[in-house]
Amino acid sequence: DTGVSQDPRHKITKRGQNVTFRCDPISEHNRLYWYRQTLGQGPEFLTYFQNEAQLEKSRLLSDRFSAERPKGSFSTLEIQRTEQGDSAMYLCASSLEAGAYGYTFGSGTRLTVV
Amino acid sequence: AQTVTQSQPEMSVQEAETVTLSCTYDTSESDYYLFWYKQPPSRQMILVIRQEAYKQQNATENRFSVNFQKAAKSFSLKISDSQLGDAAMYFCAYRRETSGSRLTFGEGTQLTVNP
Protein backbone atom coordinates (compact mmCIF):
# COMPACT_ATOMS: atom_id res chain seq x y z
CA ASP A 1 0.00 0.00 0.00
CA THR A 2 1.66 3.18 -1.19
CA GLY A 3 -0.54 5.78 0.42
CA VAL A 4 -3.72 7.66 -0.35
CA SER A 5 -4.70 7.59 -4.01
CA GLN A 6 -6.97 10.06 -5.74
CA ASP A 7 -8.43 9.87 -9.20
CA PRO A 8 -8.45 11.74 -11.49
CA ARG A 9 -5.52 14.11 -10.93
CA HIS A 10 -7.09 16.78 -13.10
CA LYS A 11 -10.63 17.37 -14.26
CA ILE A 12 -11.90 20.10 -16.56
CA THR A 13 -15.65 20.36 -16.85
CA LYS A 14 -18.21 22.73 -18.21
CA ARG A 15 -20.38 24.68 -15.83
CA GLY A 16 -23.52 22.76 -15.01
CA GLN A 17 -22.01 19.31 -15.46
CA ASN A 18 -21.68 16.73 -12.71
CA VAL A 19 -18.30 15.41 -11.63
CA THR A 20 -17.22 12.58 -9.35
CA PHE A 21 -13.88 12.08 -7.67
CA ARG A 22 -12.54 8.94 -6.06
CA CYS A 23 -10.27 8.45 -3.07
CA ASP A 24 -8.63 5.21 -1.94
CA PRO A 25 -7.28 5.58 1.60
CA ILE A 26 -4.53 3.63 3.31
CA SER A 27 -6.11 0.25 3.92
CA GLU A 28 -5.79 0.15 7.70
CA HIS A 29 -7.05 3.72 8.17
CA ASN A 30 -10.71 3.85 9.15
CA ARG A 31 -11.01 7.65 9.04
CA LEU A 32 -11.34 9.41 5.71
CA TYR A 33 -11.53 13.16 5.16
CA TRP A 34 -12.30 15.45 2.24
CA TYR A 35 -10.86 18.95 2.05
CA ARG A 36 -11.04 21.72 -0.52
CA GLN A 37 -8.12 24.01 -1.22
CA THR A 38 -8.21 27.12 -3.36
CA LEU A 39 -5.06 28.70 -4.72
CA GLY A 40 -2.87 30.26 -2.04
CA GLN A 41 -5.10 29.14 0.82
CA GLY A 42 -5.02 26.41 3.40
CA PRO A 43 -7.27 23.39 3.00
CA GLU A 44 -10.83 23.74 4.25
CA PHE A 45 -12.67 20.82 5.79
CA LEU A 46 -15.63 19.40 3.86
CA THR A 47 -16.57 16.10 5.47
CA TYR A 48 -15.29 13.00 7.19
CA PHE A 49 -16.13 9.33 7.52
CA GLN A 50 -15.46 6.77 10.16
CA ASN A 51 -15.69 3.51 8.30
CA GLU A 52 -18.83 3.88 6.18
CA ALA A 53 -20.53 6.42 8.42
CA GLN A 54 -20.38 10.09 7.47
CA LEU A 55 -19.94 11.70 10.88
CA GLU A 56 -19.47 15.36 10.10
CA LYS A 57 -20.18 17.74 7.25
CA SER A 58 -19.05 21.33 6.88
CA ARG A 59 -21.46 24.09 5.98
CA LEU A 60 -19.23 24.44 2.91
CA LEU A 61 -20.75 21.19 1.68
CA SER A 62 -23.81 22.55 -0.09
CA ASP A 63 -26.64 20.35 -1.29
CA ARG A 64 -24.85 20.05 -4.64
CA PHE A 65 -22.09 18.08 -2.94
CA SER A 66 -22.44 14.51 -1.79
CA ALA A 67 -19.90 12.07 -0.46
CA GLU A 68 -20.09 8.37 0.11
CA ARG A 69 -17.89 5.66 1.48
CA PRO A 70 -19.57 2.34 0.78
CA LYS A 71 -18.22 -0.57 2.79
CA GLY A 72 -15.80 1.71 4.56
CA SER A 73 -13.14 1.47 1.87
CA PHE A 74 -12.85 3.97 -0.99
CA SER A 75 -14.84 7.18 -1.03
CA THR A 76 -16.42 9.27 -3.75
CA LEU A 77 -17.17 12.97 -3.79
CA GLU A 78 -19.75 14.13 -6.31
CA ILE A 79 -20.48 17.70 -7.28
CA GLN A 80 -23.69 18.27 -9.17
CA ARG A 81 -24.38 21.26 -11.42
CA THR A 82 -20.85 22.55 -11.10
CA GLU A 83 -20.23 26.27 -10.78
CA GLN A 84 -17.08 28.25 -11.48
CA GLY A 85 -16.65 28.76 -7.74
CA ASP A 86 -16.20 25.02 -7.37
CA SER A 87 -12.83 25.26 -9.11
CA ALA A 88 -10.30 24.12 -6.55
CA MET A 89 -8.07 21.29 -5.45
CA TYR A 90 -9.99 18.55 -3.68
CA LEU A 91 -7.86 16.71 -1.18
CA CYS A 92 -8.55 13.39 0.44
CA ALA A 93 -6.80 12.22 3.59
CA SER A 94 -7.00 9.24 5.89
CA SER A 95 -5.93 8.54 9.44
CA LEU A 96 -5.93 5.95 12.15
CA GLU A 97 -8.73 6.11 14.65
CA ALA A 98 -7.10 7.67 17.61
CA GLY A 99 -4.01 9.33 18.87
CA ALA A 100 -1.88 12.28 17.92
CA TYR A 101 -1.69 11.23 14.33
CA GLY A 102 -1.79 13.65 11.53
CA TYR A 103 -3.42 12.72 8.31
CA THR A 104 -1.91 11.12 5.26
CA PHE A 105 -2.99 13.13 2.26
CA GLY A 106 -3.45 12.14 -1.34
CA SER A 107 -2.14 14.21 -4.22
CA GLY A 108 -5.52 15.78 -4.81
CA THR A 109 -7.86 16.28 -7.74
CA ARG A 110 -7.60 19.64 -9.47
CA LEU A 111 -11.04 20.70 -10.71
CA THR A 112 -11.44 23.47 -13.25
CA VAL A 113 -14.94 24.57 -14.16
CA VAL A 114 -15.11 26.53 -17.41
CA ALA B 1 -14.25 27.91 16.94
CA GLN B 2 -10.58 27.23 16.60
CA THR B 3 -8.54 29.45 14.30
CA VAL B 4 -4.98 29.19 13.08
CA THR B 5 -3.04 32.24 11.87
CA GLN B 6 0.18 32.36 9.90
CA SER B 7 1.22 35.97 9.62
CA GLN B 8 4.04 35.45 7.12
CA PRO B 9 2.69 34.83 3.61
CA GLU B 10 6.23 34.49 2.26
CA MET B 11 9.65 33.82 3.71
CA SER B 12 13.04 33.27 2.14
CA VAL B 13 16.26 31.77 3.44
CA GLN B 14 19.71 31.11 2.12
CA GLU B 15 20.73 27.52 1.67
CA ALA B 16 22.34 26.13 4.85
CA GLU B 17 20.88 28.91 6.98
CA THR B 18 18.11 28.72 9.59
CA VAL B 19 14.58 30.04 9.20
CA THR B 20 11.63 30.24 11.58
CA LEU B 21 8.02 30.19 10.47
CA SER B 22 5.40 31.60 12.82
CA CYS B 23 2.00 30.26 13.78
CA THR B 24 -0.52 31.31 16.38
CA TYR B 25 -3.82 29.68 17.19
CA ASP B 26 -6.89 30.30 19.23
CA THR B 27 -8.65 27.64 21.25
CA SER B 28 -10.43 27.15 24.52
CA GLU B 29 -9.38 23.51 24.70
CA SER B 30 -6.59 22.34 26.98
CA ASP B 31 -5.76 19.15 25.10
CA TYR B 32 -5.04 19.28 21.40
CA TYR B 33 -2.45 18.57 18.75
CA LEU B 34 -0.50 20.87 16.50
CA PHE B 35 1.10 20.03 13.19
CA TRP B 36 3.26 21.49 10.49
CA TYR B 37 2.63 20.27 6.97
CA LYS B 38 4.71 20.88 3.89
CA GLN B 39 3.15 21.16 0.44
CA PRO B 40 5.70 21.19 -2.39
CA PRO B 41 4.74 22.08 -5.95
CA SER B 42 3.65 18.45 -6.52
CA ARG B 43 0.76 19.42 -4.20
CA GLN B 44 0.82 16.44 -1.86
CA MET B 45 0.70 17.53 1.77
CA ILE B 46 3.42 15.93 3.85
CA LEU B 47 3.50 15.85 7.64
CA VAL B 48 6.68 17.50 8.90
CA ILE B 49 6.27 17.47 12.66
CA ARG B 50 3.60 17.22 15.34
CA GLN B 51 3.26 18.35 18.95
CA GLU B 52 0.94 17.15 21.69
CA ALA B 53 -0.26 20.06 23.81
CA TYR B 54 0.19 18.15 27.07
CA LYS B 55 3.90 17.71 26.37
CA GLN B 56 6.14 20.54 27.49
CA GLN B 57 9.09 19.28 25.50
CA ASN B 58 9.34 20.73 22.03
CA ALA B 59 9.16 18.21 19.21
CA THR B 60 12.17 17.67 16.96
CA GLU B 61 12.52 15.78 13.71
CA ASN B 62 16.05 15.96 12.30
CA ARG B 63 16.50 19.51 10.96
CA PHE B 64 12.97 20.53 11.96
CA SER B 65 12.02 21.66 15.44
CA VAL B 66 9.21 23.58 17.01
CA ASN B 67 8.93 26.22 19.71
CA PHE B 68 5.64 25.49 21.43
CA GLN B 69 4.45 28.18 23.81
CA LYS B 70 1.12 26.95 25.16
CA ALA B 71 0.27 30.02 27.22
CA ALA B 72 0.96 32.30 24.30
CA LYS B 73 -0.75 29.88 21.87
CA SER B 74 2.24 30.02 19.62
CA PHE B 75 3.74 27.19 17.57
CA SER B 76 6.69 28.18 15.39
CA LEU B 77 8.69 25.91 13.10
CA LYS B 78 12.46 26.19 12.86
CA ILE B 79 14.24 24.71 9.88
CA SER B 80 17.99 24.38 10.36
CA ASP B 81 20.56 23.91 7.60
CA SER B 82 17.94 24.75 4.96
CA GLN B 83 18.08 22.77 1.77
CA LEU B 84 16.73 23.51 -1.69
CA GLY B 85 14.24 20.70 -1.23
CA ASP B 86 12.71 22.53 1.73
CA ALA B 87 11.16 25.07 -0.63
CA ALA B 88 7.42 24.65 -0.36
CA MET B 89 4.25 26.02 1.17
CA TYR B 90 4.14 25.30 4.89
CA PHE B 91 0.87 25.00 6.76
CA CYS B 92 0.34 25.04 10.48
CA ALA B 93 -2.64 22.98 11.62
CA TYR B 94 -4.62 22.36 14.81
CA ARG B 95 -6.65 19.38 15.85
CA ARG B 96 -8.73 18.86 18.95
CA GLU B 97 -7.91 15.92 21.16
CA THR B 98 -11.18 14.22 20.24
CA SER B 99 -10.50 11.22 18.08
CA GLY B 100 -11.25 11.80 14.43
CA SER B 101 -11.72 15.52 14.70
CA ARG B 102 -10.89 17.75 11.80
CA LEU B 103 -7.65 19.57 11.12
CA THR B 104 -7.91 23.35 10.97
CA PHE B 105 -5.24 24.91 8.79
CA GLY B 106 -3.62 28.31 8.66
CA GLU B 107 -3.25 30.30 5.47
CA GLY B 108 0.24 29.00 4.78
CA THR B 109 3.73 30.43 4.39
CA GLN B 110 5.55 30.11 1.07
CA LEU B 111 9.20 29.34 1.77
CA THR B 112 11.84 30.06 -0.84
CA VAL B 113 15.34 28.66 -0.43
CA ASN B 114 18.01 30.59 -2.27
CA PRO B 115 21.17 28.80 -3.43
PDB file of C-alpha atoms in Angstrom:
ATOM      1  CA  ASP A   1       0.000   0.000   0.000  1.00  0.00           C
ATOM      2  CA  THR A   2       1.664   3.176  -1.188  1.00  0.00           C
ATOM      3  CA  GLY A   3      -0.543   5.780   0.420  1.00  0.00           C
ATOM      4  CA  VAL A   4      -3.721   7.660  -0.349  1.00  0.00           C
ATOM      5  CA  SER A   5      -4.695   7.593  -4.011  1.00  0.00           C
ATOM      6  CA  GLN A   6      -6.970  10.056  -5.740  1.00  0.00           C
ATOM      7  CA  ASP A   7      -8.433   9.866  -9.196  1.00  0.00           C
ATOM      8  CA  PRO A   8      -8.447  11.743 -11.485  1.00  0.00           C
ATOM      9  CA  ARG A   9      -5.522  14.111 -10.928  1.00  0.00           C
ATOM     10  CA  HIS A  10      -7.092  16.775 -13.096  1.00  0.00           C
ATOM     11  CA  LYS A  11     -10.633  17.369 -14.261  1.00  0.00           C
ATOM     12  CA  ILE A  12     -11.904  20.096 -16.562  1.00  0.00           C
ATOM     13  CA  THR A  13     -15.647  20.358 -16.854  1.00  0.00           C
ATOM     14  CA  LYS A  14     -18.208  22.732 -18.211  1.00  0.00           C
ATOM     15  CA  ARG A  15     -20.385  24.677 -15.830  1.00  0.00           C
ATOM     16  CA  GLY A  16     -23.518  22.756 -15.007  1.00  0.00           C
ATOM     17  CA  GLN A  17     -22.012  19.311 -15.463  1.00  0.00           C
ATOM     18  CA  ASN A  18     -21.683  16.731 -12.715  1.00  0.00           C
ATOM     19  CA  VAL A  19     -18.296  15.408 -11.633  1.00  0.00           C
ATOM     20  CA  THR A  20     -17.216  12.581  -9.353  1.00  0.00           C
ATOM     21  CA  PHE A  21     -13.877  12.078  -7.667  1.00  0.00           C
ATOM     22  CA  ARG A  22     -12.536   8.942  -6.055  1.00  0.00           C
ATOM     23  CA  CYS A  23     -10.274   8.446  -3.067  1.00  0.00           C
ATOM     24  CA  ASP A  24      -8.632   5.209  -1.945  1.00  0.00           C
ATOM     25  CA  PRO A  25      -7.276   5.576   1.598  1.00  0.00           C
ATOM     26  CA  ILE A  26      -4.532   3.625   3.306  1.00  0.00           C
ATOM     27  CA  SER A  27      -6.114   0.254   3.916  1.00  0.00           C
ATOM     28  CA  GLU A  28      -5.786   0.149   7.702  1.00  0.00           C
ATOM     29  CA  HIS A  29      -7.051   3.721   8.169  1.00  0.00           C
ATOM     30  CA  ASN A  30     -10.712   3.854   9.147  1.00  0.00           C
ATOM     31  CA  ARG A  31     -11.009   7.647   9.044  1.00  0.00           C
ATOM     32  CA  LEU A  32     -11.337   9.412   5.708  1.00  0.00           C
ATOM     33  CA  TYR A  33     -11.526  13.163   5.160  1.00  0.00           C
ATOM     34  CA  TRP A  34     -12.295  15.452   2.245  1.00  0.00           C
ATOM     35  CA  TYR A  35     -10.863  18.953   2.054  1.00  0.00           C
ATOM     36  CA  ARG A  36     -11.038  21.718  -0.518  1.00  0.00           C
ATOM     37  CA  GLN A  37      -8.116  24.008  -1.224  1.00  0.00           C
ATOM     38  CA  THR A  38      -8.209  27.121  -3.358  1.00  0.00           C
ATOM     39  CA  LEU A  39      -5.056  28.695  -4.718  1.00  0.00           C
ATOM     40  CA  GLY A  40      -2.872  30.256  -2.041  1.00  0.00           C
ATOM     41  CA  GLN A  41      -5.096  29.136   0.822  1.00  0.00           C
ATOM     42  CA  GLY A  42      -5.022  26.407   3.404  1.00  0.00           C
ATOM     43  CA  PRO A  43      -7.272  23.390   3.001  1.00  0.00           C
ATOM     44  CA  GLU A  44     -10.828  23.738   4.249  1.00  0.00           C
ATOM     45  CA  PHE A  45     -12.673  20.818   5.788  1.00  0.00           C
ATOM     46  CA  LEU A  46     -15.629  19.397   3.860  1.00  0.00           C
ATOM     47  CA  THR A  47     -16.571  16.102   5.473  1.00  0.00           C
ATOM     48  CA  TYR A  48     -15.290  13.002   7.189  1.00  0.00           C
ATOM     49  CA  PHE A  49     -16.128   9.330   7.523  1.00  0.00           C
ATOM     50  CA  GLN A  50     -15.461   6.767  10.160  1.00  0.00           C
ATOM     51  CA  ASN A  51     -15.687   3.508   8.302  1.00  0.00           C
ATOM     52  CA  GLU A  52     -18.826   3.878   6.179  1.00  0.00           C
ATOM     53  CA  ALA A  53     -20.525   6.422   8.423  1.00  0.00           C
ATOM     54  CA  GLN A  54     -20.381  10.091   7.473  1.00  0.00           C
ATOM     55  CA  LEU A  55     -19.939  11.705  10.876  1.00  0.00           C
ATOM     56  CA  GLU A  56     -19.466  15.364  10.100  1.00  0.00           C
ATOM     57  CA  LYS A  57     -20.178  17.744   7.255  1.00  0.00           C
ATOM     58  CA  SER A  58     -19.045  21.327   6.879  1.00  0.00           C
ATOM     59  CA  ARG A  59     -21.462  24.086   5.976  1.00  0.00           C
ATOM     60  CA  LEU A  60     -19.233  24.443   2.905  1.00  0.00           C
ATOM     61  CA  LEU A  61     -20.748  21.194   1.680  1.00  0.00           C
ATOM     62  CA  SER A  62     -23.813  22.552  -0.086  1.00  0.00           C
ATOM     63  CA  ASP A  63     -26.639  20.352  -1.292  1.00  0.00           C
ATOM     64  CA  ARG A  64     -24.852  20.049  -4.639  1.00  0.00           C
ATOM     65  CA  PHE A  65     -22.092  18.081  -2.937  1.00  0.00           C
ATOM     66  CA  SER A  66     -22.442  14.509  -1.787  1.00  0.00           C
ATOM     67  CA  ALA A  67     -19.895  12.074  -0.456  1.00  0.00           C
ATOM     68  CA  GLU A  68     -20.095   8.366   0.112  1.00  0.00           C
ATOM     69  CA  ARG A  69     -17.886   5.662   1.483  1.00  0.00           C
ATOM     70  CA  PRO A  70     -19.571   2.343   0.776  1.00  0.00           C
ATOM     71  CA  LYS A  71     -18.223  -0.574   2.788  1.00  0.00           C
ATOM     72  CA  GLY A  72     -15.796   1.713   4.557  1.00  0.00           C
ATOM     73  CA  SER A  73     -13.137   1.472   1.873  1.00  0.00           C
ATOM     74  CA  PHE A  74     -12.847   3.965  -0.987  1.00  0.00           C
ATOM     75  CA  SER A  75     -14.839   7.176  -1.032  1.00  0.00           C
ATOM     76  CA  THR A  76     -16.424   9.273  -3.747  1.00  0.00           C
ATOM     77  CA  LEU A  77     -17.171  12.972  -3.786  1.00  0.00           C
ATOM     78  CA  GLU A  78     -19.746  14.133  -6.308  1.00  0.00           C
ATOM     79  CA  ILE A  79     -20.479  17.705  -7.281  1.00  0.00           C
ATOM     80  CA  GLN A  80     -23.694  18.274  -9.169  1.00  0.00           C
ATOM     81  CA  ARG A  81     -24.384  21.263 -11.421  1.00  0.00           C
ATOM     82  CA  THR A  82     -20.853  22.548 -11.100  1.00  0.00           C
ATOM     83  CA  GLU A  83     -20.229  26.272 -10.782  1.00  0.00           C
ATOM     84  CA  GLN A  84     -17.080  28.251 -11.479  1.00  0.00           C
ATOM     85  CA  GLY A  85     -16.652  28.761  -7.744  1.00  0.00           C
ATOM     86  CA  ASP A  86     -16.202  25.022  -7.375  1.00  0.00           C
ATOM     87  CA  SER A  87     -12.831  25.261  -9.113  1.00  0.00           C
ATOM     88  CA  ALA A  88     -10.304  24.123  -6.547  1.00  0.00           C
ATOM     89  CA  MET A  89      -8.069  21.289  -5.450  1.00  0.00           C
ATOM     90  CA  TYR A  90      -9.993  18.555  -3.681  1.00  0.00           C
ATOM     91  CA  LEU A  91      -7.858  16.706  -1.183  1.00  0.00           C
ATOM     92  CA  CYS A  92      -8.549  13.393   0.444  1.00  0.00           C
ATOM     93  CA  ALA A  93      -6.801  12.220   3.593  1.00  0.00           C
ATOM     94  CA  SER A  94      -6.996   9.243   5.890  1.00  0.00           C
ATOM     95  CA  SER A  95      -5.925   8.538   9.437  1.00  0.00           C
ATOM     96  CA  LEU A  96      -5.927   5.954  12.148  1.00  0.00           C
ATOM     97  CA  GLU A  97      -8.735   6.114  14.646  1.00  0.00           C
ATOM     98  CA  ALA A  98      -7.099   7.673  17.608  1.00  0.00           C
ATOM     99  CA  GLY A  99      -4.009   9.326  18.870  1.00  0.00           C
ATOM    100  CA  ALA A 100      -1.883  12.276  17.920  1.00  0.00           C
ATOM    101  CA  TYR A 101      -1.691  11.225  14.326  1.00  0.00           C
ATOM    102  CA  GLY A 102      -1.792  13.654  11.526  1.00  0.00           C
ATOM    103  CA  TYR A 103      -3.422  12.724   8.314  1.00  0.00           C
ATOM    104  CA  THR A 104      -1.913  11.123   5.255  1.00  0.00           C
ATOM    105  CA  PHE A 105      -2.987  13.134   2.258  1.00  0.00           C
ATOM    106  CA  GLY A 106      -3.449  12.143  -1.336  1.00  0.00           C
ATOM    107  CA  SER A 107      -2.136  14.213  -4.217  1.00  0.00           C
ATOM    108  CA  GLY A 108      -5.525  15.777  -4.811  1.00  0.00           C
ATOM    109  CA  THR A 109      -7.859  16.282  -7.740  1.00  0.00           C
ATOM    110  CA  ARG A 110      -7.603  19.644  -9.472  1.00  0.00           C
ATOM    111  CA  LEU A 111     -11.040  20.702 -10.709  1.00  0.00           C
ATOM    112  CA  THR A 112     -11.435  23.466 -13.254  1.00  0.00           C
ATOM    113  CA  VAL A 113     -14.939  24.572 -14.158  1.00  0.00           C
ATOM    114  CA  VAL A 114     -15.111  26.527 -17.409  1.00  0.00           C
TER     115      VAL A 114
ATOM    116  CA  ALA B   1     -14.253  27.911  16.936  1.00  0.00           C
ATOM    117  CA  GLN B   2     -10.584  27.234  16.597  1.00  0.00           C
ATOM    118  CA  THR B   3      -8.541  29.452  14.297  1.00  0.00           C
ATOM    119  CA  VAL B   4      -4.978  29.195  13.079  1.00  0.00           C
ATOM    120  CA  THR B   5      -3.039  32.245  11.873  1.00  0.00           C
ATOM    121  CA  GLN B   6       0.179  32.356   9.901  1.00  0.00           C
ATOM    122  CA  SER B   7       1.220  35.975   9.619  1.00  0.00           C
ATOM    123  CA  GLN B   8       4.038  35.449   7.120  1.00  0.00           C
ATOM    124  CA  PRO B   9       2.685  34.834   3.607  1.00  0.00           C
ATOM    125  CA  GLU B  10       6.231  34.492   2.263  1.00  0.00           C
ATOM    126  CA  MET B  11       9.654  33.820   3.715  1.00  0.00           C
ATOM    127  CA  SER B  12      13.040  33.268   2.143  1.00  0.00           C
ATOM    128  CA  VAL B  13      16.260  31.769   3.441  1.00  0.00           C
ATOM    129  CA  GLN B  14      19.707  31.108   2.117  1.00  0.00           C
ATOM    130  CA  GLU B  15      20.727  27.518   1.668  1.00  0.00           C
ATOM    131  CA  ALA B  16      22.342  26.130   4.849  1.00  0.00           C
ATOM    132  CA  GLU B  17      20.877  28.908   6.978  1.00  0.00           C
ATOM    133  CA  THR B  18      18.106  28.718   9.588  1.00  0.00           C
ATOM    134  CA  VAL B  19      14.584  30.044   9.199  1.00  0.00           C
ATOM    135  CA  THR B  20      11.633  30.242  11.575  1.00  0.00           C
ATOM    136  CA  LEU B  21       8.015  30.185  10.465  1.00  0.00           C
ATOM    137  CA  SER B  22       5.404  31.601  12.821  1.00  0.00           C
ATOM    138  CA  CYS B  23       1.999  30.262  13.776  1.00  0.00           C
ATOM    139  CA  THR B  24      -0.524  31.305  16.380  1.00  0.00           C
ATOM    140  CA  TYR B  25      -3.820  29.679  17.187  1.00  0.00           C
ATOM    141  CA  ASP B  26      -6.886  30.300  19.229  1.00  0.00           C
ATOM    142  CA  THR B  27      -8.646  27.642  21.246  1.00  0.00           C
ATOM    143  CA  SER B  28     -10.429  27.149  24.524  1.00  0.00           C
ATOM    144  CA  GLU B  29      -9.376  23.510  24.704  1.00  0.00           C
ATOM    145  CA  SER B  30      -6.591  22.335  26.982  1.00  0.00           C
ATOM    146  CA  ASP B  31      -5.764  19.147  25.102  1.00  0.00           C
ATOM    147  CA  TYR B  32      -5.044  19.279  21.399  1.00  0.00           C
ATOM    148  CA  TYR B  33      -2.455  18.568  18.746  1.00  0.00           C
ATOM    149  CA  LEU B  34      -0.504  20.872  16.496  1.00  0.00           C
ATOM    150  CA  PHE B  35       1.102  20.035  13.193  1.00  0.00           C
ATOM    151  CA  TRP B  36       3.262  21.486  10.492  1.00  0.00           C
ATOM    152  CA  TYR B  37       2.628  20.267   6.967  1.00  0.00           C
ATOM    153  CA  LYS B  38       4.706  20.877   3.886  1.00  0.00           C
ATOM    154  CA  GLN B  39       3.153  21.164   0.439  1.00  0.00           C
ATOM    155  CA  PRO B  40       5.704  21.188  -2.389  1.00  0.00           C
ATOM    156  CA  PRO B  41       4.737  22.080  -5.949  1.00  0.00           C
ATOM    157  CA  SER B  42       3.646  18.454  -6.519  1.00  0.00           C
ATOM    158  CA  ARG B  43       0.756  19.418  -4.203  1.00  0.00           C
ATOM    159  CA  GLN B  44       0.817  16.439  -1.858  1.00  0.00           C
ATOM    160  CA  MET B  45       0.704  17.535   1.771  1.00  0.00           C
ATOM    161  CA  ILE B  46       3.421  15.930   3.852  1.00  0.00           C
ATOM    162  CA  LEU B  47       3.498  15.851   7.640  1.00  0.00           C
ATOM    163  CA  VAL B  48       6.678  17.502   8.902  1.00  0.00           C
ATOM    164  CA  ILE B  49       6.273  17.472  12.656  1.00  0.00           C
ATOM    165  CA  ARG B  50       3.604  17.223  15.336  1.00  0.00           C
ATOM    166  CA  GLN B  51       3.257  18.346  18.947  1.00  0.00           C
ATOM    167  CA  GLU B  52       0.936  17.154  21.691  1.00  0.00           C
ATOM    168  CA  ALA B  53      -0.257  20.062  23.807  1.00  0.00           C
ATOM    169  CA  TYR B  54       0.194  18.150  27.068  1.00  0.00           C
ATOM    170  CA  LYS B  55       3.904  17.707  26.367  1.00  0.00           C
ATOM    171  CA  GLN B  56       6.136  20.538  27.487  1.00  0.00           C
ATOM    172  CA  GLN B  57       9.091  19.284  25.504  1.00  0.00           C
ATOM    173  CA  ASN B  58       9.337  20.729  22.033  1.00  0.00           C
ATOM    174  CA  ALA B  59       9.162  18.208  19.206  1.00  0.00           C
ATOM    175  CA  THR B  60      12.174  17.673  16.963  1.00  0.00           C
ATOM    176  CA  GLU B  61      12.522  15.780  13.710  1.00  0.00           C
ATOM    177  CA  ASN B  62      16.049  15.955  12.297  1.00  0.00           C
ATOM    178  CA  ARG B  63      16.498  19.513  10.961  1.00  0.00           C
ATOM    179  CA  PHE B  64      12.966  20.527  11.960  1.00  0.00           C
ATOM    180  CA  SER B  65      12.022  21.655  15.440  1.00  0.00           C
ATOM    181  CA  VAL B  66       9.211  23.584  17.014  1.00  0.00           C
ATOM    182  CA  ASN B  67       8.929  26.216  19.705  1.00  0.00           C
ATOM    183  CA  PHE B  68       5.642  25.488  21.430  1.00  0.00           C
ATOM    184  CA  GLN B  69       4.449  28.176  23.809  1.00  0.00           C
ATOM    185  CA  LYS B  70       1.119  26.954  25.155  1.00  0.00           C
ATOM    186  CA  ALA B  71       0.272  30.016  27.218  1.00  0.00           C
ATOM    187  CA  ALA B  72       0.961  32.297  24.295  1.00  0.00           C
ATOM    188  CA  LYS B  73      -0.750  29.882  21.869  1.00  0.00           C
ATOM    189  CA  SER B  74       2.242  30.025  19.623  1.00  0.00           C
ATOM    190  CA  PHE B  75       3.738  27.192  17.571  1.00  0.00           C
ATOM    191  CA  SER B  76       6.685  28.178  15.389  1.00  0.00           C
ATOM    192  CA  LEU B  77       8.691  25.908  13.097  1.00  0.00           C
ATOM    193  CA  LYS B  78      12.462  26.189  12.865  1.00  0.00           C
ATOM    194  CA  ILE B  79      14.241  24.714   9.875  1.00  0.00           C
ATOM    195  CA  SER B  80      17.990  24.376  10.357  1.00  0.00           C
ATOM    196  CA  ASP B  81      20.565  23.912   7.598  1.00  0.00           C
ATOM    197  CA  SER B  82      17.941  24.755   4.965  1.00  0.00           C
ATOM    198  CA  GLN B  83      18.077  22.773   1.772  1.00  0.00           C
ATOM    199  CA  LEU B  84      16.731  23.511  -1.689  1.00  0.00           C
ATOM    200  CA  GLY B  85      14.242  20.697  -1.225  1.00  0.00           C
ATOM    201  CA  ASP B  86      12.705  22.528   1.728  1.00  0.00           C
ATOM    202  CA  ALA B  87      11.164  25.069  -0.631  1.00  0.00           C
ATOM    203  CA  ALA B  88       7.415  24.649  -0.358  1.00  0.00           C
ATOM    204  CA  MET B  89       4.252  26.019   1.174  1.00  0.00           C
ATOM    205  CA  TYR B  90       4.142  25.300   4.886  1.00  0.00           C
ATOM    206  CA  PHE B  91       0.873  24.997   6.763  1.00  0.00           C
ATOM    207  CA  CYS B  92       0.337  25.042  10.484  1.00  0.00           C
ATOM    208  CA  ALA B  93      -2.637  22.977  11.623  1.00  0.00           C
ATOM    209  CA  TYR B  94      -4.619  22.365  14.806  1.00  0.00           C
ATOM    210  CA  ARG B  95      -6.650  19.378  15.853  1.00  0.00           C
ATOM    211  CA  ARG B  96      -8.734  18.860  18.954  1.00  0.00           C
ATOM    212  CA  GLU B  97      -7.913  15.922  21.157  1.00  0.00           C
ATOM    213  CA  THR B  98     -11.175  14.217  20.240  1.00  0.00           C
ATOM    214  CA  SER B  99     -10.496  11.220  18.079  1.00  0.00           C
ATOM    215  CA  GLY B 100     -11.255  11.800  14.426  1.00  0.00           C
ATOM    216  CA  SER B 101     -11.719  15.518  14.697  1.00  0.00           C
ATOM    217  CA  ARG B 102     -10.886  17.753  11.798  1.00  0.00           C
ATOM    218  CA  LEU B 103      -7.653  19.569  11.118  1.00  0.00           C
ATOM    219  CA  THR B 104      -7.914  23.348  10.967  1.00  0.00           C
ATOM    220  CA  PHE B 105      -5.240  24.906   8.791  1.00  0.00           C
ATOM    221  CA  GLY B 106      -3.616  28.306   8.660  1.00  0.00           C
ATOM    222  CA  GLU B 107      -3.246  30.296   5.468  1.00  0.00           C
ATOM    223  CA  GLY B 108       0.244  29.003   4.779  1.00  0.00           C
ATOM    224  CA  THR B 109       3.732  30.426   4.393  1.00  0.00           C
ATOM    225  CA  GLN B 110       5.548  30.115   1.069  1.00  0.00           C
ATOM    226  CA  LEU B 111       9.197  29.336   1.775  1.00  0.00           C
ATOM    227  CA  THR B 112      11.838  30.056  -0.841  1.00  0.00           C
ATOM    228  CA  VAL B 113      15.341  28.656  -0.426  1.00  0.00           C
ATOM    229  CA  ASN B 114      18.011  30.593  -2.269  1.00  0.00           C
ATOM    230  CA  PRO B 115      21.174  28.798  -3.426  1.00  0.00           C
TER     231      PRO B 115
END
